[in-house]
XYZ file of C-alpha atoms in Angstrom:
95
model
C -106.791 -195.737 -40.264
C -109.028 -193.812 -43.005
C -110.260 -190.383 -42.564
C -114.222 -190.248 -43.041
C -116.070 -187.163 -43.749
C -119.782 -186.219 -44.249
C -121.336 -187.430 -47.477
C -120.607 -184.581 -50.376
C -123.716 -183.605 -52.472
C -122.045 -184.787 -55.609
C -121.903 -188.477 -54.005
C -125.397 -188.623 -52.670
C -125.983 -191.195 -55.338
C -124.123 -194.045 -53.290
C -126.183 -193.473 -50.310
C -128.292 -196.490 -51.298
C -125.608 -198.716 -49.798
C -126.161 -200.145 -46.494
C -124.012 -199.559 -43.514
C -123.064 -196.407 -41.822
C -119.528 -196.014 -43.533
C -119.276 -195.644 -47.215
C -116.071 -196.362 -49.114
C -115.488 -195.262 -52.948
C -112.604 -197.277 -54.074
C -110.400 -197.646 -57.405
C -109.055 -201.311 -57.280
C -106.418 -202.450 -59.823
C -106.617 -206.176 -60.395
C -104.223 -208.707 -62.121
C -106.233 -211.410 -63.519
C -105.294 -214.710 -65.078
C -107.998 -216.429 -67.275
C -108.463 -219.977 -68.428
C -105.914 -219.440 -71.387
C -103.288 -218.348 -68.698
C -103.283 -214.961 -70.306
C -102.520 -211.937 -67.885
C -104.612 -208.765 -67.897
C -104.600 -205.899 -65.652
C -107.863 -203.797 -64.939
C -109.201 -200.992 -62.897
C -112.509 -201.048 -61.452
C -114.412 -198.604 -59.132
C -116.482 -199.825 -56.245
C -118.578 -198.682 -53.349
C -118.316 -200.496 -50.266
C -120.575 -200.142 -47.405
C -119.835 -201.376 -43.636
C -121.339 -200.740 -40.199
C -117.554 -200.093 -38.749
C -114.600 -198.289 -40.197
C -112.498 -200.393 -42.369
C -108.804 -200.579 -42.891
C -106.876 -200.787 -46.208
C -106.321 -204.645 -45.846
C -110.054 -205.048 -45.207
C -110.907 -202.900 -48.173
C -108.738 -205.322 -50.453
C -110.144 -208.496 -49.282
C -113.798 -206.945 -49.498
C -113.094 -205.585 -53.064
C -111.852 -208.998 -54.248
C -114.853 -210.725 -52.799
C -117.286 -208.249 -54.229
C -115.780 -208.280 -57.791
C -115.902 -212.071 -57.903
C -119.385 -212.367 -56.581
C -121.102 -209.474 -58.336
C -118.896 -208.683 -61.653
C -119.794 -211.036 -64.482
C -116.523 -210.988 -66.279
C -114.844 -212.192 -63.025
C -116.246 -215.505 -63.507
C -114.099 -216.397 -66.433
C -110.832 -215.669 -64.599
C -108.707 -218.354 -63.064
C -107.091 -215.973 -60.607
C -107.760 -212.462 -59.339
C -105.083 -210.686 -57.294
C -105.653 -206.894 -56.192
C -102.435 -205.150 -56.766
C -103.620 -201.774 -55.981
C -106.281 -199.982 -53.974
C -106.922 -196.144 -53.997
C -109.599 -194.824 -51.521
C -111.246 -192.243 -53.581
C -113.742 -191.121 -50.716
C -114.656 -192.527 -47.555
C -117.847 -191.011 -45.749
C -119.639 -191.559 -42.495
C -123.494 -190.861 -42.634
C -123.458 -189.809 -39.056
C -121.421 -186.744 -39.911
C -123.174 -183.517 -40.971
């Protein structure tokens, strides 16, 4: 289970995300594009949710978010999350 804290002043810019809980994560992916070349890349995402999330839930949500929202990911045949680092986890109701 993640430990949530109040939003820091330096992270107020992520407050636009919906949901009570906010997660800033660094996601490491192994990707295979259409010519079968493998690449590894790291992206930082902000994930909002109404309930606390576990690491497996964050991995699944991160993969979905990258594939749906990031234009580069439409060119990959496969996307596998090989690492996830939770940078910050906030609960908006904590002051």
